[in-house]
Short mmCIF file of C-alpha atoms in Angstrom, two decimals:
data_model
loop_
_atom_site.label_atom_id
_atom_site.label_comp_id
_atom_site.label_asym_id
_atom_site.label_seq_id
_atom_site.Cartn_x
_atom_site.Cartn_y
_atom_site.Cartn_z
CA UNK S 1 0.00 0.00 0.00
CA UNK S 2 2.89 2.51 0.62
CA UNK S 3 4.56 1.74 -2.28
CA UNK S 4 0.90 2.23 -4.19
CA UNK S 5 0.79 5.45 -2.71
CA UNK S 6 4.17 7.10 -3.53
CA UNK S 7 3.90 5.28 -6.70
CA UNK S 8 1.08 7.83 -7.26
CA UNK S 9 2.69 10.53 -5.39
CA UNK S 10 5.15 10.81 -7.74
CA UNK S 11 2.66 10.46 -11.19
CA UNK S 12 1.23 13.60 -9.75
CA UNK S 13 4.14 15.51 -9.32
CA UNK S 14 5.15 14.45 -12.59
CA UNK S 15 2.03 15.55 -14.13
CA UNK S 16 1.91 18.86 -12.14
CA UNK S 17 5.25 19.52 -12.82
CA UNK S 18 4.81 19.13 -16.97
CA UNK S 19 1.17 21.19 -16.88
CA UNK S 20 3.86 23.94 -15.09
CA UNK S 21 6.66 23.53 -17.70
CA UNK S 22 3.42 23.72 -20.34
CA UNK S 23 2.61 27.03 -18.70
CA UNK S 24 5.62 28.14 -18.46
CA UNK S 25 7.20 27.55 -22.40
CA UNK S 26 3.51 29.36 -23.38
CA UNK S 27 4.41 32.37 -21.68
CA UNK S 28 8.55 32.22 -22.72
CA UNK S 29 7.89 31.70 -26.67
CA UNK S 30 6.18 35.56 -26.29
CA UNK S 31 9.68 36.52 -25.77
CA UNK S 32 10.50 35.61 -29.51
CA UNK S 33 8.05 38.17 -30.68
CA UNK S 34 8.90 40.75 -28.83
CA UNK S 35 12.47 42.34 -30.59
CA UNK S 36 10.31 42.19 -33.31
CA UNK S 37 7.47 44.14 -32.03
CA UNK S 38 10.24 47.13 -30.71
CA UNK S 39 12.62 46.22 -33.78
CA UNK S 40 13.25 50.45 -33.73
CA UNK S 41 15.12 49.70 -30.26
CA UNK S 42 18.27 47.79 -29.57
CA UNK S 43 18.93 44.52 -27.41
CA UNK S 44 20.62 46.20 -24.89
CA UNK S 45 17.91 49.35 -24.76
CA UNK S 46 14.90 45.90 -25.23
CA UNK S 47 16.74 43.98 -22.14
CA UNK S 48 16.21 47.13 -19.95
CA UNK S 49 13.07 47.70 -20.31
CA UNK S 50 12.07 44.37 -20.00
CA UNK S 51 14.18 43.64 -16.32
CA UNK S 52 13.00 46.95 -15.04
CA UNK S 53 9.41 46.37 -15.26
CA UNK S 54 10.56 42.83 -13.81
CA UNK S 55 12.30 44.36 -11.48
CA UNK S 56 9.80 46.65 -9.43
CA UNK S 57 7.28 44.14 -10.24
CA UNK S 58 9.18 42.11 -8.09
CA UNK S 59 10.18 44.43 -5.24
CA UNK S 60 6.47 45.17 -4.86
CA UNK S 61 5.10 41.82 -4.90
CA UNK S 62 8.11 40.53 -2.57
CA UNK S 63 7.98 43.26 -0.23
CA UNK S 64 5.73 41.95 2.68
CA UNK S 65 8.16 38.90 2.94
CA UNK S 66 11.48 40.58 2.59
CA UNK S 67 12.80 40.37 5.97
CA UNK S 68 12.09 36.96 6.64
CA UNK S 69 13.64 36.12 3.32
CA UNK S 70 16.89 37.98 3.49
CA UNK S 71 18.41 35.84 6.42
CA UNK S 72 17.11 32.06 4.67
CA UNK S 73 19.19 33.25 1.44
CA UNK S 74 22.74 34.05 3.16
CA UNK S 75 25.54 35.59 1.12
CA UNK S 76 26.23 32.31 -1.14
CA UNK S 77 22.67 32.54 -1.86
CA UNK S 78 22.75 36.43 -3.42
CA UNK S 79 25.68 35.66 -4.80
CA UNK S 80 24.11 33.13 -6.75
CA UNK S 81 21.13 35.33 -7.21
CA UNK S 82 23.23 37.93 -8.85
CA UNK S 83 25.04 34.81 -11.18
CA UNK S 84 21.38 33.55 -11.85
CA UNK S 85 19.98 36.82 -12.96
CA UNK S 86 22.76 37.70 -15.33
CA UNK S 87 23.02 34.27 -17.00
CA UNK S 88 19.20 33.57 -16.99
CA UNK S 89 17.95 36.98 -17.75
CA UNK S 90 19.96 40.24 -18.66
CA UNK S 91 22.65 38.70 -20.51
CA UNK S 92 20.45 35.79 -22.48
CA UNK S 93 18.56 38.66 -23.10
CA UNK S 94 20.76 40.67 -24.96
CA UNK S 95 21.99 37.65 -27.06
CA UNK S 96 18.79 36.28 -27.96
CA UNK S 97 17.42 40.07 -28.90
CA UNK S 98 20.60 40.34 -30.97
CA UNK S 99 20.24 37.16 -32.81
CA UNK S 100 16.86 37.80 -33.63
CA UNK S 101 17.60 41.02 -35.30
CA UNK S 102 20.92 40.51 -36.65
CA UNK S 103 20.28 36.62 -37.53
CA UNK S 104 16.35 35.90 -37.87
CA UNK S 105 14.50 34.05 -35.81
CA UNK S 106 14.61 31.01 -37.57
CA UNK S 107 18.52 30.79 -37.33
CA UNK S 108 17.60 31.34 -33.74
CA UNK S 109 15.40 28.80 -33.06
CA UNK S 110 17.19 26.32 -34.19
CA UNK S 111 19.84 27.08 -32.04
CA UNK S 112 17.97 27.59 -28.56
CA UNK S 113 16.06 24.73 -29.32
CA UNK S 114 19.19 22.38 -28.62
CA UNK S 115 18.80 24.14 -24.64
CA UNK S 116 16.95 20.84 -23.83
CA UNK S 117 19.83 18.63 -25.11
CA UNK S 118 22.31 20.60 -23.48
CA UNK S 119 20.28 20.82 -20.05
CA UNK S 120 19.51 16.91 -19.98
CA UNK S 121 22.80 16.16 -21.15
CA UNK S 122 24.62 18.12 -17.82
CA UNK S 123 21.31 16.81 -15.67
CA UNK S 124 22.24 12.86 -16.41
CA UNK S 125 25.63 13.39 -14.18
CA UNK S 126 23.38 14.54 -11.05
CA UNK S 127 23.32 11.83 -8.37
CA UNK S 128 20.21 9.99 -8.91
CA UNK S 129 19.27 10.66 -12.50
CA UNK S 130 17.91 8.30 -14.87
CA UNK S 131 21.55 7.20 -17.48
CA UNK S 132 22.00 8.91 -19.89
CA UNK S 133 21.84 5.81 -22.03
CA UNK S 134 18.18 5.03 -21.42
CA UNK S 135 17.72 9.11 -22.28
CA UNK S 136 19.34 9.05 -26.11
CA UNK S 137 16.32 8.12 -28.19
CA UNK S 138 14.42 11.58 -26.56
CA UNK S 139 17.46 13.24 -27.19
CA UNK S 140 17.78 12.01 -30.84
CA UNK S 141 14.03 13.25 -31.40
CA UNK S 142 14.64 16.35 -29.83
CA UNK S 143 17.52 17.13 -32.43
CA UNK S 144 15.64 15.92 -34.37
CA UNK S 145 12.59 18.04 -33.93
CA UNK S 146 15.39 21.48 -33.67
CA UNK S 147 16.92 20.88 -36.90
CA UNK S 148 13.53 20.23 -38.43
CA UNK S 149 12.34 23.60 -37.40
CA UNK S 150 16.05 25.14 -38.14
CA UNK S 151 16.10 23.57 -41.82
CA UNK S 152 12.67 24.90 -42.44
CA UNK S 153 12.87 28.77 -41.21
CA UNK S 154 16.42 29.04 -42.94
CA UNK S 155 15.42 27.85 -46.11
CA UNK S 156 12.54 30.45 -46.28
CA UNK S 157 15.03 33.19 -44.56
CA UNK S 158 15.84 36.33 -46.15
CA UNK S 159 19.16 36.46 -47.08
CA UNK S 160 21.36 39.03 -45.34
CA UNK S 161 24.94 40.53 -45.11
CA UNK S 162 27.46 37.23 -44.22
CA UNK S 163 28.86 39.43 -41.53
CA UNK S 164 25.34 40.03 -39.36
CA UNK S 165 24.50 36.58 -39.87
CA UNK S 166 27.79 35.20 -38.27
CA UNK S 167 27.34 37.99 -35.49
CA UNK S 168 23.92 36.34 -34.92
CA UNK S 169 25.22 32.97 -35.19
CA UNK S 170 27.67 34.27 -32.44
CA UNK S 171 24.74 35.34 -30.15
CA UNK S 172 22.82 32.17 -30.67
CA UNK S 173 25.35 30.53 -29.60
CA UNK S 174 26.58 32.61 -26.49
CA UNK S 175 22.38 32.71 -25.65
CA UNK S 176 22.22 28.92 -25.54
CA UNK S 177 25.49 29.04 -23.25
CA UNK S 178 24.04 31.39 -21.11
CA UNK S 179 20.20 29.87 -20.60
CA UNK S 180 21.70 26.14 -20.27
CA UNK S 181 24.19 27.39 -17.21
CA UNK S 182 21.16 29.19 -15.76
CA UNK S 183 18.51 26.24 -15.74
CA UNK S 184 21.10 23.93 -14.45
CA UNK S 185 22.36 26.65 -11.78
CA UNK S 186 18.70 27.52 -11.02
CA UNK S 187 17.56 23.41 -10.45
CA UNK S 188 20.44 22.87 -8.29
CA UNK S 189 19.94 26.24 -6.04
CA UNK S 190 16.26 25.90 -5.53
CA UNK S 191 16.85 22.51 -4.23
CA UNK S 192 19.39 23.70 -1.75
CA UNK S 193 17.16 26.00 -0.56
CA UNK S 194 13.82 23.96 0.02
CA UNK S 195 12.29 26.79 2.73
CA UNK S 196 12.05 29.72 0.47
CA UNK S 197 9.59 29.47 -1.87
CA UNK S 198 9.70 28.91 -5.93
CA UNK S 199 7.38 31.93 -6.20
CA UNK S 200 9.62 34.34 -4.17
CA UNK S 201 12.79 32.47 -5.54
CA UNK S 202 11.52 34.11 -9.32
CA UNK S 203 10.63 37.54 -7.28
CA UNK S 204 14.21 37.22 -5.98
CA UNK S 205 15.67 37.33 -9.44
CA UNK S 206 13.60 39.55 -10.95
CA UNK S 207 14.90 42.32 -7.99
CA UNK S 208 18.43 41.32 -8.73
CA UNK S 209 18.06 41.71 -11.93
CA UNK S 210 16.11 44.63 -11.95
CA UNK S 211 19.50 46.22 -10.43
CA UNK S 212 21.46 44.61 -12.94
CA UNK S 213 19.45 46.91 -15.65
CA UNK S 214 19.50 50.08 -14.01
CA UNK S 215 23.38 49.45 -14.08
CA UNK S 216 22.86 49.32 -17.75
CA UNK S 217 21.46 52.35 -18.34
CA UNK S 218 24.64 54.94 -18.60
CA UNK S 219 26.00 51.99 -21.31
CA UNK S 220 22.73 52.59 -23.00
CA UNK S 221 22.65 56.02 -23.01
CA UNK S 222 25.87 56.58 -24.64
CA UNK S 223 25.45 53.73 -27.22
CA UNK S 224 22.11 55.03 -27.99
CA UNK S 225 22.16 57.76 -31.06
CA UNK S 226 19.40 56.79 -32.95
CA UNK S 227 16.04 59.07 -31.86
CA UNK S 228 12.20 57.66 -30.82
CA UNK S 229 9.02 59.42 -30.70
CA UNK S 230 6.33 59.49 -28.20
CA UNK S 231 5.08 56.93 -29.83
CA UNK S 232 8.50 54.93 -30.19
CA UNK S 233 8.73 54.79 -26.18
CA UNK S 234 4.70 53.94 -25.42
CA UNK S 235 5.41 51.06 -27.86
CA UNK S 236 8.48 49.99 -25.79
CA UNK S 237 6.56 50.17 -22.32
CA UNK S 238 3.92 48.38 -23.22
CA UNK S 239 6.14 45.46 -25.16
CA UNK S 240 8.08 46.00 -21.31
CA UNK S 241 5.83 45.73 -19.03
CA UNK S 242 3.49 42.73 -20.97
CA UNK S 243 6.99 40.34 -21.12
CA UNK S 244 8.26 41.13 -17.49
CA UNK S 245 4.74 40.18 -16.51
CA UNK S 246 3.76 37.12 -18.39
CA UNK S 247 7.23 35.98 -19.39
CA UNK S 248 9.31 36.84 -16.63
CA UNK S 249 6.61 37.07 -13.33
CA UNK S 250 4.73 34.09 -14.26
CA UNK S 251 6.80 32.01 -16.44
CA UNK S 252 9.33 32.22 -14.38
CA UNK S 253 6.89 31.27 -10.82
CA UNK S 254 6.14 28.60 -13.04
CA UNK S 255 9.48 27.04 -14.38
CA UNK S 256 10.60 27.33 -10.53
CA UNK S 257 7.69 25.20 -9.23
CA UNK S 258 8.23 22.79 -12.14
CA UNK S 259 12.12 22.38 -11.38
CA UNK S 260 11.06 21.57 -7.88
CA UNK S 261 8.73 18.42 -8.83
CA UNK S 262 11.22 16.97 -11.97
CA UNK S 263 14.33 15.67 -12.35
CA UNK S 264 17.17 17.78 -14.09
CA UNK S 265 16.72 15.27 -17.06
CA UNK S 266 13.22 15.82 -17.45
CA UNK S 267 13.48 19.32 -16.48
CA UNK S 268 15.46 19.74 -20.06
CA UNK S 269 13.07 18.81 -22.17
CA UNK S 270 10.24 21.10 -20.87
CA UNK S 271 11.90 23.65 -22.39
CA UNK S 272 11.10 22.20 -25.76
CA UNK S 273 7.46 23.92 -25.04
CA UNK S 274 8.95 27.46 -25.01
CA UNK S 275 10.42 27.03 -28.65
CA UNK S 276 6.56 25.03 -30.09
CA UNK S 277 4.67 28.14 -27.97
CA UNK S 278 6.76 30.22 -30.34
CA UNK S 279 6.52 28.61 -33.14
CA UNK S 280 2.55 28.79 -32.88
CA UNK S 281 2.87 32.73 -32.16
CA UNK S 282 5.01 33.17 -35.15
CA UNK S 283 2.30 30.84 -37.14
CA UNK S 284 -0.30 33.35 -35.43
CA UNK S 285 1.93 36.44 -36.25
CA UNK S 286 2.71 35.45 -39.79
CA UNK S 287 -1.03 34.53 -40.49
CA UNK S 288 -0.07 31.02 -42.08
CA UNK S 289 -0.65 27.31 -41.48
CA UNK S 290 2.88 25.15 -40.52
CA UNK S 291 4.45 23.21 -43.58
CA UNK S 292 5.02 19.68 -43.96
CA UNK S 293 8.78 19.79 -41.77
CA UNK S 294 7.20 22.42 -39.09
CA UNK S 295 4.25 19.51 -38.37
CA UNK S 296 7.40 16.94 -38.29
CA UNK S 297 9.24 19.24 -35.82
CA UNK S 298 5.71 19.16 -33.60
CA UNK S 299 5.32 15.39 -33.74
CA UNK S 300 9.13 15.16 -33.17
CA UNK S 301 9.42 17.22 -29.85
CA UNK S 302 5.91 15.70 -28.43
CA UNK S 303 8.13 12.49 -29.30
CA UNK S 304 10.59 13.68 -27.16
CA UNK S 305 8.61 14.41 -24.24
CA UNK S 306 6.87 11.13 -24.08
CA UNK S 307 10.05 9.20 -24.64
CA UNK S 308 11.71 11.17 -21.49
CA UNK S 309 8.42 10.63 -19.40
CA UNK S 310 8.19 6.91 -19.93
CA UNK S 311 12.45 7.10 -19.22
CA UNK S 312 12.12 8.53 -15.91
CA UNK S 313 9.17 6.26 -15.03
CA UNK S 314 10.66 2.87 -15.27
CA UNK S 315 12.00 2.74 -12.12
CA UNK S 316 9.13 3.85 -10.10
CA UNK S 317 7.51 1.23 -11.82
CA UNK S 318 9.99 -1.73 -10.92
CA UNK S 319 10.39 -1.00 -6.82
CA UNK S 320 7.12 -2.53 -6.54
CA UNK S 321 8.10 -5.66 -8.00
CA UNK S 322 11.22 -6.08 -6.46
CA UNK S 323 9.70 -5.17 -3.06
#
């Protein structure tokens, strides 16, 4: 009977935890859209706006709790904050918003979308994880499903100057760096600290790296020469304010309560949601149906997913048994 029961235990968290790495990829693939919704402003002036509104979002909605919460973090904690913010946040940020513009957002998508590789790949060496062995054939489909979804938007790409597309390349590349460090980073760190809450964990981050864009202002206001109207800077506030609420506030409430329910491994390939939630908003956006290798890139990733589930299942299933 106790085995029954934590045999079912654990289905739930598994299914709670995907429904909050669902949520969560629906609310990240908005991110995708937005350097092209402010295309007249650059990464670095896009990233600002974006982690301010985060940022006193965050200081208002942690407020009530902040003195209880400063003591349970402790100075290894901030200083992870401060790593977490920077890696997860301002500067992903800036590469992603770069590689859109300067590279396209297909050439970008089919580089983040190799994040959940990367992330299961580093979460197979934590103690306790399911081999990496018994993890390749959701691996090979979510390659698979990225190059897919790569091959497609590049063939249909504009074609640009060599020298931005290798500078986007470049960003892709450092973005998918960044994000991979930052989900493995943030797993690890919200296990260590199991009394502070996923929720205020996010609002944590978002004050941290609120700070982190104010600090970015004087950079921006030298680098920036080009000139906005009123209507220029109500477009950027609004584009702000939506993302820091639905992308950063609750994605991110969401991706922490998810990485406290699944496994590193498993935790990987949520993040294949974030780059299909996109791919529907760009579908949306673009006012089209998906072609024949876009549907293969769907089945491919929901592939994926199922393949990892079933992975990390097998030994629930088989202490029964042996019991």
């Amino acid at each position: 009977m106790t085995s029954a029961l934590r045999k079912e235990a654990g289905s739930n968290a598994m299914a709670l935890g995907i429904l909050c790495g669902m949520g969560a990829g629906a609310l990240w693939g908005l991110v995708f859209l937005a350097p092209a919704l402010a295309s007249r402003f650059s990464p670095l002036q896009l990233t600002i706006g974006r982690y301010l509104c985060y940022g006193l979002i965050s200081a208002v909605l942690v407020a009530p709790r902040w003195r209880s919460l400063v003591p349970r973090i402790g100075r290894e904690g901030w200083l992870a904050l401060g790593w977490l913010a920077l890696a997860g946040n301002t500067l992903y940020y800036i590469l992603l918003s770069s590689a859109v513009q300067m590279g396209g957002i297909a050439m970008t998508s089919l580089v983040i979308g190799f994040l959940p590789v990367a992330v299961t790949i580093i979460g197979s060496r934590d103690r306790g994880a399911v081999p990496l062995n018994r993890l390749v054939p959701s691996l090979l489909l979510s390659a698979g499903g990225a190059i897919c979804i790569g091959w497609q938007a590049v063939a249909e790409a504009p074609v640009g100057s060599s020298a931005a597309q290798a500078i986007g390349l470049i960003c892709a590349i450092g973005a998918l760096i960044s994000w991979t460090s930052y989900a493995v980073g943030n797993s690890r760190w919200l296990a260590r600290l199991p009394d502070v809450s996923a929720h205020d964990w996010s609002l944590l981050t978002g004050v941290v790296t609120g700070a982190q864009s104010v600090a970015l202002v004087p950079i921006a206001l030298l680098l920036g020469t080009a000139r906005h109207d009123a209507g220029d800077w109500a477009q950027l506030a609004g584009v702000s304010i939506g993302v820091a609420v639905l992308a950063s506030i609750a994605g991110n409430a969401l991706w922490n309560r998810m990485s406290r329910l699944l496994p590193l491994t498993l935790v990987g390939q949520m993040i294949l949601f974030e780059t299909l939630f996109a791919l529907v908003y760009g579908f949306v956006w673009e006012q089209r149906f998906p072609t024949g290798l876009e549907m293969a890139a769907f089945a491919l990733v929901v592939l994926s997913v199922l393949s990892c589930m079933a992975a990390h299942r097998r030994p629930a299933e088989a202490v029964p048994a042996v019991a």
